[in-house]
Coordinates of C-alpha atoms and ligand atoms in Angstrom, one line a residue:
M29 CA -44.4 -8.8 38.4
T30 CA -47.6 -6.7 37.8
T31 CA -51.4 -7.1 37.9
N32 CA -51.9 -4.3 35.4
Q33 CA -54.5 -5.8 33.0
T34 CA -53.5 -3.6 30.0
V35 CA -49.9 -4.9 30.4
L36 CA -50.9 -8.6 30.9
Q37 CA -53.3 -8.6 28.0
W38 CA -50.8 -7.1 25.6
I39 CA -48.0 -9.5 26.7
N40 CA -50.4 -12.4 26.2
Q41 CA -51.3 -11.2 22.7
M42 CA -47.6 -10.9 21.9
K43 CA -46.8 -14.3 23.3
E44 CA -49.5 -15.9 21.1
L45 CA -48.1 -14.0 18.1
V46 CA -44.4 -14.7 18.4
T47 CA -44.7 -18.1 20.2
P48 CA -41.5 -18.1 22.3
D49 CA -40.1 -21.2 24.0
N50 CA -39.5 -19.3 27.2
V51 CA -40.6 -16.0 28.8
V52 CA -38.4 -14.0 31.1
W53 CA -39.5 -10.8 32.9
I54 CA -36.5 -8.5 33.3
D55 CA -36.4 -7.0 36.8
G56 CA -33.2 -5.0 36.3
S57 CA -31.3 -6.8 39.1
E58 CA -27.6 -7.2 38.8
E59 CA -27.8 -11.0 39.3
Q60 CA -30.3 -11.3 36.4
L61 CA -28.2 -9.1 34.1
E62 CA -25.0 -11.0 35.0
S63 CA -26.6 -14.3 34.1
L64 CA -27.7 -12.9 30.8
R65 CA -24.2 -11.6 30.1
K66 CA -22.9 -15.1 30.7
Q67 CA -25.4 -16.5 28.3
A68 CA -24.6 -14.0 25.7
V69 CA -20.9 -14.8 26.0
A70 CA -21.6 -18.5 25.7
S71 CA -23.6 -17.9 22.5
G72 CA -20.9 -15.6 21.1
E73 CA -23.3 -12.6 21.0
L74 CA -20.9 -10.7 23.4
K75 CA -17.1 -11.0 23.7
P76 CA -15.7 -10.2 27.1
L77 CA -12.9 -7.7 26.9
N78 CA -9.7 -7.4 29.0
Q79 CA -11.3 -7.3 32.5
E80 CA -8.3 -5.6 34.1
K81 CA -8.2 -2.7 31.6
L82 CA -11.9 -2.7 30.8
P83 CA -13.8 -4.2 33.7
G84 CA -17.4 -5.2 32.9
C85 CA -16.9 -4.3 29.2
Y86 CA -18.0 -6.4 26.2
L87 CA -17.8 -6.2 22.4
H88 CA -20.7 -6.9 20.1
N89 CA -20.7 -7.1 16.3
T90 CA -23.9 -6.5 14.4
A91 CA -24.7 -8.1 11.0
V92 CA -22.8 -6.3 8.3
N93 CA -26.0 -5.2 6.6
D94 CA -27.3 -3.7 9.9
V95 CA -25.1 -0.9 11.2
A96 CA -27.2 2.2 11.3
R97 CA -30.7 3.6 11.5
V98 CA -32.7 3.0 8.3
E99 CA -34.7 6.1 7.6
H100 CA -36.2 4.8 4.4
R101 CA -37.7 1.9 6.3
T102 CA -39.0 3.9 9.3
F103 CA -42.7 4.6 9.2
I104 CA -45.2 6.7 11.1
C105 CA -48.6 4.9 11.0
T106 CA -51.4 7.3 11.6
R107 CA -55.0 6.8 10.5
K108 CA -54.8 9.9 8.2
Q109 CA -51.7 10.0 6.0
D110 CA -51.6 13.8 6.3
D111 CA -51.0 13.5 10.0
A112 CA -47.6 11.9 9.4
G113 CA -46.7 14.8 7.1
P114 CA -44.4 15.2 4.1
T115 CA -41.2 14.4 6.0
N116 CA -42.2 10.9 7.2
N117 CA -42.8 7.6 5.5
W118 CA -46.4 6.6 6.1
M119 CA -48.3 3.4 6.3
D120 CA -51.9 2.7 7.0
P121 CA -52.0 1.3 10.6
E122 CA -54.3 -1.6 9.7
E123 CA -52.1 -2.7 6.8
A124 CA -48.9 -2.1 8.9
Y125 CA -50.1 -4.2 11.8
K126 CA -51.1 -7.0 9.4
M127 CA -47.8 -6.9 7.6
L128 CA -45.7 -6.7 10.8
Y129 CA -47.7 -9.4 12.5
D130 CA -47.1 -11.7 9.5
I131 CA -43.4 -11.1 9.8
A132 CA -43.4 -11.5 13.6
R133 CA -45.6 -14.5 13.7
G134 CA -43.8 -17.5 15.2
S135 CA -40.4 -15.6 15.0
Y136 CA -39.5 -16.4 18.7
K137 CA -39.7 -20.1 18.1
G138 CA -36.8 -21.8 19.8
R139 CA -36.0 -18.4 21.4
T140 CA -36.7 -16.6 24.7
M141 CA -39.1 -13.6 25.0
Y142 CA -37.6 -11.0 27.3
I143 CA -40.1 -8.5 28.8
I144 CA -38.3 -5.2 29.7
P145 CA -40.2 -2.7 31.9
Y146 CA -38.5 0.6 31.8
S147 CA -38.8 4.3 32.7
M148 CA -37.7 7.1 30.5
G149 CA -36.5 9.7 33.1
P150 CA -36.1 9.1 36.9
I151 CA -38.7 6.6 38.0
G152 CA -41.7 8.5 39.4
S153 CA -40.5 11.9 38.0
P154 CA -43.5 14.0 36.8
L155 CA -41.6 14.3 33.5
A156 CA -40.9 10.6 33.1
K157 CA -42.9 8.0 31.1
I158 CA -43.0 4.3 31.1
G159 CA -42.5 1.7 28.4
I160 CA -42.4 -2.0 28.0
E161 CA -40.2 -3.6 25.3
V162 CA -40.5 -7.2 24.3
T163 CA -37.5 -8.6 22.6
D164 CA -35.7 -11.8 21.6
S165 CA -32.3 -10.3 21.9
I166 CA -30.1 -10.3 25.0
Y167 CA -28.0 -7.6 23.5
V168 CA -31.2 -5.4 23.5
V169 CA -31.9 -6.3 27.1
L170 CA -28.4 -5.4 28.2
N171 CA -28.3 -2.2 26.2
M172 CA -31.7 -1.1 27.5
A173 CA -30.5 -1.8 31.0
I174 CA -27.8 0.8 30.5
M175 CA -29.7 3.3 28.4
T176 CA -33.0 3.4 30.5
R177 CA -34.1 2.7 34.0
V178 CA -35.1 -0.9 33.8
S179 CA -36.8 -2.1 37.0
S180 CA -39.9 -3.9 38.3
K181 CA -40.4 -0.6 40.3
V182 CA -41.9 1.0 37.2
F183 CA -45.0 -1.1 37.8
D184 CA -45.5 0.5 41.2
V185 CA -45.6 3.9 39.5
L186 CA -47.7 2.6 36.6
G187 CA -50.4 1.0 38.8
D188 CA -53.5 0.2 36.7
S189 CA -52.8 2.9 34.2
N190 CA -52.8 2.3 30.4
D191 CA -50.4 5.2 29.9
W192 CA -47.3 3.3 28.8
V193 CA -45.7 2.6 25.4
R194 CA -45.7 -0.8 23.9
G195 CA -42.6 -2.0 22.0
L196 CA -42.2 -5.2 20.1
H197 CA -38.8 -6.1 18.7
C198 CA -38.2 -9.3 16.6
R199 CA -34.8 -10.0 15.2
C200 CA -36.2 -12.5 12.7
D201 CA -33.3 -13.1 10.3
I202 CA -32.0 -9.6 9.9
N203 CA -33.4 -9.4 6.4
E204 CA -32.9 -5.9 5.0
E205 CA -35.8 -6.3 2.6
K206 CA -38.1 -7.0 5.5
R207 CA -36.7 -4.5 8.0
Y208 CA -39.4 -2.1 9.3
I209 CA -39.3 0.3 12.2
C210 CA -42.9 1.3 12.6
H211 CA -44.6 3.8 15.0
F212 CA -48.2 4.0 15.9
P213 CA -48.4 7.3 17.8
E214 CA -52.2 7.0 18.1
D215 CA -51.8 3.7 19.9
N216 CA -48.6 4.3 21.9
T217 CA -47.0 1.4 20.0
I218 CA -43.7 0.6 18.3
I219 CA -42.9 -2.5 16.2
S220 CA -39.4 -3.1 14.9
V221 CA -38.5 -6.2 12.9
N222 CA -35.4 -7.6 11.1
S223 CA -32.7 -5.4 12.8
G224 CA -30.4 -5.8 15.7
Y225 CA -28.8 -2.3 15.5
G226 CA -29.1 0.3 18.4
G227 CA -31.3 3.1 17.0
N228 CA -33.6 0.5 15.4
V229 CA -34.1 -1.8 18.3
L230 CA -33.4 0.1 21.6
L231 CA -37.0 1.2 21.4
G232 CA -36.8 3.6 24.4
K233 CA -34.4 5.8 22.5
K234 CA -35.4 7.4 19.1
C235 CA -38.6 5.4 18.7
F236 CA -40.2 6.3 22.1
A237 CA -38.3 9.2 23.5
L238 CA -38.5 11.2 20.2
R239 CA -41.0 9.9 17.7
I240 CA -43.8 8.7 20.1
A241 CA -42.9 11.3 22.8
S242 CA -42.9 14.2 20.3
Y243 CA -46.5 13.3 19.5
Q244 CA -47.4 13.0 23.2
G245 CA -45.7 16.3 23.9
K246 CA -47.9 18.0 21.3
Q247 CA -51.1 16.6 22.9
E248 CA -49.9 17.3 26.5
K249 CA -48.1 20.6 25.9
W250 CA -44.5 19.6 26.4
M251 CA -41.5 19.0 24.2
A252 CA -39.5 16.0 23.3
E253 CA -36.4 17.2 21.5
H254 CA -33.1 15.8 19.9
M255 CA -31.0 17.8 22.3
L256 CA -28.1 17.5 24.7
I257 CA -28.4 19.3 28.1
L258 CA -25.4 20.8 29.8
G259 CA -24.9 23.1 32.8
I260 CA -22.3 25.8 33.0
E261 CA -21.2 26.7 36.5
N262 CA -19.5 30.1 36.9
P263 CA -16.9 30.9 39.5
Q264 CA -19.7 32.1 41.9
G265 CA -21.2 28.6 41.8
E266 CA -24.3 29.6 39.8
V267 CA -25.3 27.0 37.1
K268 CA -27.1 27.9 33.9
Y269 CA -28.4 25.2 31.6
I270 CA -28.3 25.0 27.8
A271 CA -30.2 22.5 25.6
A272 CA -28.7 22.1 22.2
A273 CA -30.0 20.3 19.0
F274 CA -27.6 18.8 16.5
P275 CA -28.2 16.0 14.0
S276 CA -26.8 12.6 14.8
A277 CA -23.0 12.3 14.8
C278 CA -22.4 16.1 14.9
G279 CA -20.7 16.2 18.3
K280 CA -23.6 16.4 20.8
T281 CA -21.7 14.0 23.1
N282 CA -18.5 16.0 22.8
L283 CA -20.3 19.3 23.6
A284 CA -22.3 17.8 26.4
M285 CA -19.1 16.7 28.2
L286 CA -16.7 19.5 27.2
I287 CA -13.8 20.4 29.3
P288 CA -13.3 24.2 29.4
P289 CA -10.0 25.8 28.3
E290 CA -7.3 26.2 30.9
H291 CA -8.0 29.8 31.9
Y292 CA -11.7 29.1 32.4
L293 CA -10.8 26.2 34.7
K294 CA -8.4 28.4 36.7
Q295 CA -11.2 30.9 37.2
G296 CA -13.4 28.1 38.6
Y297 CA -15.7 27.4 35.6
K298 CA -17.2 23.9 35.3
V299 CA -19.3 22.1 32.8
W300 CA -21.9 19.5 33.9
C301 CA -23.4 17.0 31.6
V302 CA -27.1 16.2 32.1
G303 CA -27.7 14.5 28.7
D304 CA -26.1 14.0 25.3
D305 CA -29.0 13.2 23.0
I306 CA -32.5 13.7 24.1
A307 CA -34.3 16.4 26.2
W308 CA -37.9 16.3 27.5
M309 CA -39.0 19.7 28.5
R310 CA -42.0 21.1 30.3
Q311 CA -43.1 24.4 31.8
G312 CA -42.4 24.3 35.5
P313 CA -44.5 25.8 38.4
D314 CA -42.2 28.9 38.2
G315 CA -43.2 29.4 34.5
R316 CA -39.8 28.5 33.1
L317 CA -38.9 25.6 30.8
W318 CA -37.5 22.6 32.8
A319 CA -35.7 19.7 31.2
I320 CA -34.8 16.1 32.0
N321 CA -32.7 13.7 30.1
P322 CA -35.0 10.7 29.7
E323 CA -32.0 8.4 29.2
N324 CA -29.7 6.7 31.7
G325 CA -26.7 6.2 29.5
F326 CA -24.9 7.2 26.4
F327 CA -25.0 5.5 23.0
G328 CA -22.1 7.5 21.6
V329 CA -20.2 7.4 18.4
A330 CA -16.8 5.8 19.1
P331 CA -14.6 7.0 16.1
G332 CA -13.0 10.3 16.9
T333 CA -13.4 9.9 20.7
N334 CA -10.0 10.3 22.3
E335 CA -8.1 11.7 25.2
K336 CA -8.1 15.2 23.6
S337 CA -11.5 15.4 21.9
N338 CA -13.5 14.0 24.8
P339 CA -11.6 12.7 27.8
N340 CA -14.9 12.5 29.8
A341 CA -16.6 10.2 27.3
L342 CA -13.5 8.0 27.1
A343 CA -13.4 7.7 30.9
T344 CA -17.1 6.9 30.8
T345 CA -16.4 3.9 28.6
R346 CA -13.7 2.3 30.7
K347 CA -16.1 0.1 32.7
N348 CA -19.5 -1.6 32.3
T349 CA -19.7 -0.6 28.7
I350 CA -20.9 -2.5 25.6
F351 CA -19.0 -1.6 22.4
T352 CA -20.6 -2.2 19.1
N353 CA -18.8 -2.6 15.8
V354 CA -15.4 -1.3 17.0
A355 CA -12.1 -3.2 16.4
L356 CA -10.7 -5.8 18.7
N357 CA -7.0 -5.6 19.6
L358 CA -6.0 -9.3 19.8
D359 CA -2.8 -8.6 21.6
D360 CA -4.4 -7.3 24.8
N361 CA -8.2 -7.9 24.2
T362 CA -9.1 -4.2 24.2
V363 CA -10.9 -2.1 21.7
W364 CA -9.8 0.4 19.1
W365 CA -11.4 2.8 16.6
E366 CA -10.2 5.4 14.2
G367 CA -9.2 8.5 16.0
L368 CA -8.6 6.8 19.4
D369 CA -4.9 7.2 19.0
K370 CA -2.2 7.1 16.3
N371 CA -1.4 3.4 16.9
P372 CA -3.9 1.1 15.2
P373 CA -3.3 -2.4 16.5
K374 CA -1.5 -4.6 13.9
N375 CA -3.0 -7.8 15.3
A376 CA -6.7 -7.1 15.3
L377 CA -10.1 -8.1 14.1
N378 CA -12.0 -5.4 12.2
W379 CA -15.7 -4.5 13.0
K380 CA -16.8 -7.4 10.9
G381 CA -14.8 -9.7 13.1
E382 CA -12.3 -10.5 10.3
K383 CA -8.6 -10.6 10.7
Y384 CA -7.3 -7.1 9.9
D385 CA -4.9 -6.6 7.0
P386 CA -3.1 -3.2 7.6
A387 CA -2.3 -3.1 3.8
S388 CA -6.0 -3.2 2.9
G389 CA -6.5 0.5 3.8
E390 CA -9.9 -0.4 5.2
K391 CA -11.3 1.0 8.4
L392 CA -10.9 -1.0 11.5
A393 CA -14.0 0.3 13.2
H394 CA -17.3 1.1 11.5
P395 CA -17.8 4.9 11.2
N396 CA -21.0 4.5 13.1
S397 CA -19.5 2.2 15.7
R398 CA -20.8 2.9 19.2
F399 CA -20.3 2.6 23.0
T400 CA -23.2 2.1 25.3
A401 CA -22.1 3.4 28.7
P402 CA -23.8 4.2 32.0
A403 CA -24.3 7.9 32.6
K404 CA -23.1 7.5 36.2
N405 CA -19.7 6.6 34.8
C406 CA -19.3 10.1 33.4
P407 CA -16.8 12.2 35.5
C408 CA -18.8 15.4 34.7
I409 CA -22.3 14.0 35.2
S410 CA -24.5 16.7 36.6
P411 CA -25.5 16.5 40.3
E412 CA -29.0 17.2 39.0
F413 CA -29.0 14.1 36.7
E414 CA -31.4 12.2 38.9
S415 CA -33.5 15.3 39.8
P416 CA -37.2 14.5 39.2
Q417 CA -38.1 18.1 38.3
G418 CA -35.1 18.5 35.9
V419 CA -33.1 21.6 35.3
P420 CA -34.3 25.1 34.1
I421 CA -33.2 25.9 30.6
S422 CA -31.8 29.4 29.9
A423 CA -30.8 28.9 26.2
I424 CA -31.8 26.7 23.3
V425 CA -29.1 26.2 20.7
F426 CA -29.5 24.8 17.2
G427 CA -26.5 23.7 15.2
G428 CA -25.6 21.9 12.0
R429 CA -22.5 20.8 10.2
R430 CA -22.0 23.4 7.4
A431 CA -18.7 24.0 5.7
K432 CA -20.0 27.4 4.5
L433 CA -22.7 30.1 5.2
A434 CA -23.8 29.7 8.8
P435 CA -21.6 31.8 11.2
L436 CA -20.0 30.6 14.3
V437 CA -22.9 31.8 16.4
Y438 CA -25.9 34.1 16.3
Q439 CA -28.9 34.8 18.4
S440 CA -32.4 34.9 17.1
K441 CA -34.4 38.1 17.6
D442 CA -37.1 36.5 19.7
W443 CA -38.9 33.2 20.2
E444 CA -40.8 33.2 16.9
N445 CA -37.6 34.1 15.0
G446 CA -35.9 31.4 16.9
V447 CA -38.4 28.8 15.8
F448 CA -37.8 30.0 12.3
V449 CA -34.0 29.6 12.8
G450 CA -34.6 26.0 14.0
S451 CA -37.0 25.2 11.2
I452 CA -34.4 26.2 8.5
M453 CA -31.5 24.2 10.0
A454 CA -29.5 22.3 7.5
S455 CA -26.6 19.9 8.0
E456 CA -24.3 17.6 6.1
T457 CA -25.5 13.9 6.5
T458 CA -23.4 11.5 8.6
A459 CA -22.8 7.8 9.0
A460 CA -25.5 7.6 11.7
A461 CA -28.1 6.6 9.1
T462 CA -27.6 4.5 6.0
G463 CA -27.3 6.5 2.8
A464 CA -25.0 9.1 1.4
V465 CA -22.6 11.0 3.8
G466 CA -21.8 14.7 3.5
V467 CA -24.8 15.9 1.6
V468 CA -26.4 19.0 2.9
R469 CA -30.1 18.5 3.8
R470 CA -32.7 20.4 5.7
D471 CA -33.0 19.0 9.2
P472 CA -35.4 21.2 11.2
M473 CA -34.5 21.2 14.9
A474 CA -32.4 18.1 14.1
M475 CA -35.7 16.3 14.2
L476 CA -36.2 15.4 10.6
P477 CA -35.8 11.6 11.2
F478 CA -37.4 11.8 14.6
C479 CA -40.6 13.9 14.5
G480 CA -43.6 11.5 15.0
Y481 CA -46.2 13.7 13.3
H482 CA -46.7 16.4 10.7
M483 CA -43.7 18.8 10.8
G484 CA -45.9 21.8 10.1
D485 CA -47.9 21.0 13.2
Y486 CA -44.6 20.5 15.1
F487 CA -43.5 24.1 14.2
A488 CA -47.0 25.3 15.3
H489 CA -46.4 23.4 18.6
W490 CA -43.1 25.2 19.1
L491 CA -44.8 28.6 18.5
E492 CA -47.6 27.6 21.1
M493 CA -44.9 26.7 23.6
G494 CA -43.4 30.1 23.1
K495 CA -46.7 31.8 23.8
M496 CA -47.2 29.7 27.0
L497 CA -43.7 30.5 28.3
G498 CA -43.9 34.2 27.4
D499 CA -41.0 36.2 28.8
K500 CA -39.8 33.2 30.7
A501 CA -38.9 31.4 27.4
P502 CA -35.3 30.5 26.9
K503 CA -33.4 32.6 24.3
I504 CA -32.7 30.8 21.0
F505 CA -29.3 30.6 19.3
H506 CA -27.6 29.0 16.3
V507 CA -24.0 27.7 16.1
N508 CA -21.8 26.2 13.5
W509 CA -18.5 24.7 14.6
F510 CA -17.8 23.2 11.2
R511 CA -16.9 26.2 8.9
Q512 CA -14.0 25.3 6.5
D513 CA -11.4 27.4 4.7
E514 CA -10.6 27.1 0.9
N515 CA -8.4 24.1 1.7
G516 CA -11.1 22.2 3.6
N517 CA -9.6 22.8 7.0
F518 CA -11.9 23.6 9.9
I519 CA -11.5 27.2 11.0
W520 CA -12.8 27.0 14.5
P521 CA -11.0 24.5 16.8
G522 CA -14.2 23.2 18.3
F523 CA -14.3 20.7 21.2
G524 CA -13.5 22.3 24.6
E525 CA -12.9 25.7 22.9
N526 CA -16.7 25.8 22.2
M527 CA -16.9 27.0 25.8
R528 CA -16.0 30.5 24.5
V529 CA -19.1 30.5 22.5
L530 CA -21.3 29.1 25.2
N531 CA -20.1 31.8 27.5
W532 CA -21.2 34.5 25.1
I533 CA -24.5 32.8 24.9
I534 CA -25.0 32.8 28.7
D535 CA -23.8 36.4 28.8
R536 CA -26.5 37.3 26.2
C537 CA -29.1 35.5 28.2
E538 CA -28.1 37.6 31.2
G539 CA -28.0 40.9 29.2
K540 CA -24.3 41.3 30.0
V541 CA -23.0 41.8 26.5
D542 CA -24.0 43.7 23.4
A543 CA -24.4 42.3 19.9
V544 CA -24.5 43.4 16.3
E545 CA -27.9 43.3 14.6
T546 CA -27.8 41.6 11.1
P547 CA -30.5 40.3 8.7
I548 CA -30.3 36.8 10.2
G549 CA -30.1 37.8 13.9
Y550 CA -27.7 39.1 16.5
L551 CA -24.0 38.3 16.0
P552 CA -21.2 38.8 18.6
K553 CA -18.8 41.7 18.3
P554 CA -15.6 39.8 17.5
E555 CA -13.9 41.3 20.6
D556 CA -16.7 39.7 22.8
I557 CA -15.6 36.1 21.9
D558 CA -12.8 35.4 24.4
L559 CA -9.7 34.2 22.5
T560 CA -7.4 34.1 25.5
G561 CA -4.9 31.2 25.1
L562 CA -6.1 30.3 21.7
D563 CA -4.0 30.5 18.6
M564 CA -6.5 32.4 16.5
S565 CA -6.4 36.0 15.3
V566 CA -9.4 38.3 15.6
D567 CA -9.2 38.6 11.8
T568 CA -9.7 34.9 11.4
L569 CA -12.5 35.0 13.9
K570 CA -14.2 37.7 11.8
T571 CA -14.3 35.4 8.8
I572 CA -16.7 33.1 10.6
L573 CA -18.7 36.0 12.1
E574 CA -19.8 37.3 8.7
V575 CA -23.2 37.3 7.1
D576 CA -22.7 36.9 3.3
K577 CA -25.8 38.4 2.0
D578 CA -25.6 36.9 -1.5
A579 CA -25.1 33.4 0.0
W580 CA -28.0 33.9 2.4
R581 CA -30.2 35.1 -0.5
E582 CA -29.5 31.8 -2.2
E583 CA -30.2 30.0 1.0
A584 CA -33.5 31.8 1.3
E585 CA -34.5 30.4 -2.0
G586 CA -33.8 26.9 -0.8
I587 CA -35.8 27.5 2.4
K588 CA -38.8 28.8 0.3
E589 CA -38.7 25.6 -1.7
F590 CA -38.4 23.5 1.5
Y591 CA -41.3 25.3 3.1
T592 CA -43.7 24.6 0.1
K593 CA -43.6 20.9 1.3
F594 CA -45.7 21.8 4.3
G595 CA -48.5 23.4 2.3
D596 CA -51.2 25.1 4.4
R597 CA -49.9 23.4 7.6
L598 CA -46.9 25.7 7.6
P599 CA -47.7 28.3 10.3
A600 CA -48.1 31.8 8.8
V601 CA -45.7 33.1 11.4
L602 CA -42.9 31.2 9.7
K603 CA -43.9 32.3 6.2
N604 CA -43.7 35.9 7.5
Q605 CA -40.3 35.2 9.1
L606 CA -39.0 34.1 5.7
D607 CA -40.5 37.1 3.9
N608 CA -38.8 39.3 6.5
L609 CA -35.5 37.6 6.1
I610 CA -35.7 38.1 2.3
K611 CA -36.6 41.8 2.9
N612 CA -33.7 42.3 5.3
L613 CA -31.3 40.8 2.9
A614 CA -32.4 43.1 0.0
Ligands
LIG21 O1 -28.6 5.1 16.2 S1 -29.2 6.0 17.2 O2 -30.4 6.6 16.6 O3 -29.5 5.4 18.4 C1 -28.1 7.3 17.4 C2 -28.3 8.4 16.5 O4 -28.4 8.2 15.3 O5 -28.3 9.6 17.0
LIG22 MN1 -29.1 11.3 18.3

């Protein structure tokens, strides 16, 4: 399939290490994928679903101890420990290779080695990059074929170049104690052992497109971010693009595919989805920041996805989709998850594949159960989705899940202040990673688990990018859809109604609307958030457009403590931003 010596040598080295019985090069053709699906069905790895209601769809159950990303077992292996920084686990590369090779050695015995050549981004795009993943899992091959551009054509683009990312995945025996997700940014290499779960094993996704790519972006002056990309088309047909960073399982897929409220639709507004999880952004020839979605599909959270919350996502999953850890309705061989509708199937298998007992009170689907669906299935996929140059970004939006404190929306004063706003992001943890759920933690730019190098240097890189972009830089905002009242009810309706906030953001970018200056940034005048057709009073809106100075002073103390982690690698600009905030709050 290729004569690239760097590829052939590495493949040989891996073959000698893991000693497979067979080797299969994946060319991405439908015939090859179809025969792999048949094999996976025969082995029980995939269950075919109702082919009338869900054509081309399958169900997969992971091991019960292997259902989410494992941040405590994720490592950045740089020669100097300090280059991984205080927010990453670190291992010495030499020791890590030795340990991982010991685990991987002979682990493909009796198994097949699949070699997956793939492109992150449209094949041949100047913003795209190439990877090769070696795996012993058909599930991984089939998911990668949805999530990335898997094709022998990537070798035409690669030629003799050594600029590609190596990924070795070994299922081994899914032993939690020996599970490691290791990144070698200095060698463009990823090694993942003892897991079969999405974010740990689809190496093009978080491992390459964020951890390795963030490091590459720093060297090459571009950005790899944990961001959705959406386009808002106004009634005149002009489209403005927003990139938005939220932690895992905080509604990026829902925001990326939102359907505007009725009166916006009547005026002719449309929302286009470019991506729901990752953005690669580079300065274009016109000086602006241009973004591509490096992925080719959606690995979305199933629970909570329904006809009201995200009809576009639901429609996307109605064909050629792989479901992971959802429930199986035995009456009609379809899938179900909490929040799909109000009628849980009575005759069903839960996500563990056990007969469901409605009296048990247990969940049918795992809270981090997922769908892997092709982007082209999405009814609102952007016409620019395949565009090699990407789309120009007008606004960058940061957001977290916070019951209190952070207002519905505010705008940073300028780029530097915007980098500060991103760096102090905090959010309640979710089921996307193992560990406690609902605990507020600092998650700068939603990149805490995904930044492949020292986070202080990452902040410096953001500041550098701002200098490079100058007055062409996107405006930076912060949103919080998750404010709660005293009874724990969400105050803002969220979902499609978020369009009202996005519209204010675009109006701000175009200088069409005024704002109120506060110590944290510019807030909307309540009357400038369109409440037409919404059952919400301006007084209620005001409660989520307040800046509680006492609470923010307390927050500033938390930020100060968080910042001390970064030592002298914290850019002075950010330290000054914090001092300014404290001064403004006094
Ligand atoms: O599990 S993934 O990392 O692929 C998804 C997520 O956590 O955002
Ligand atoms: Mn994500």
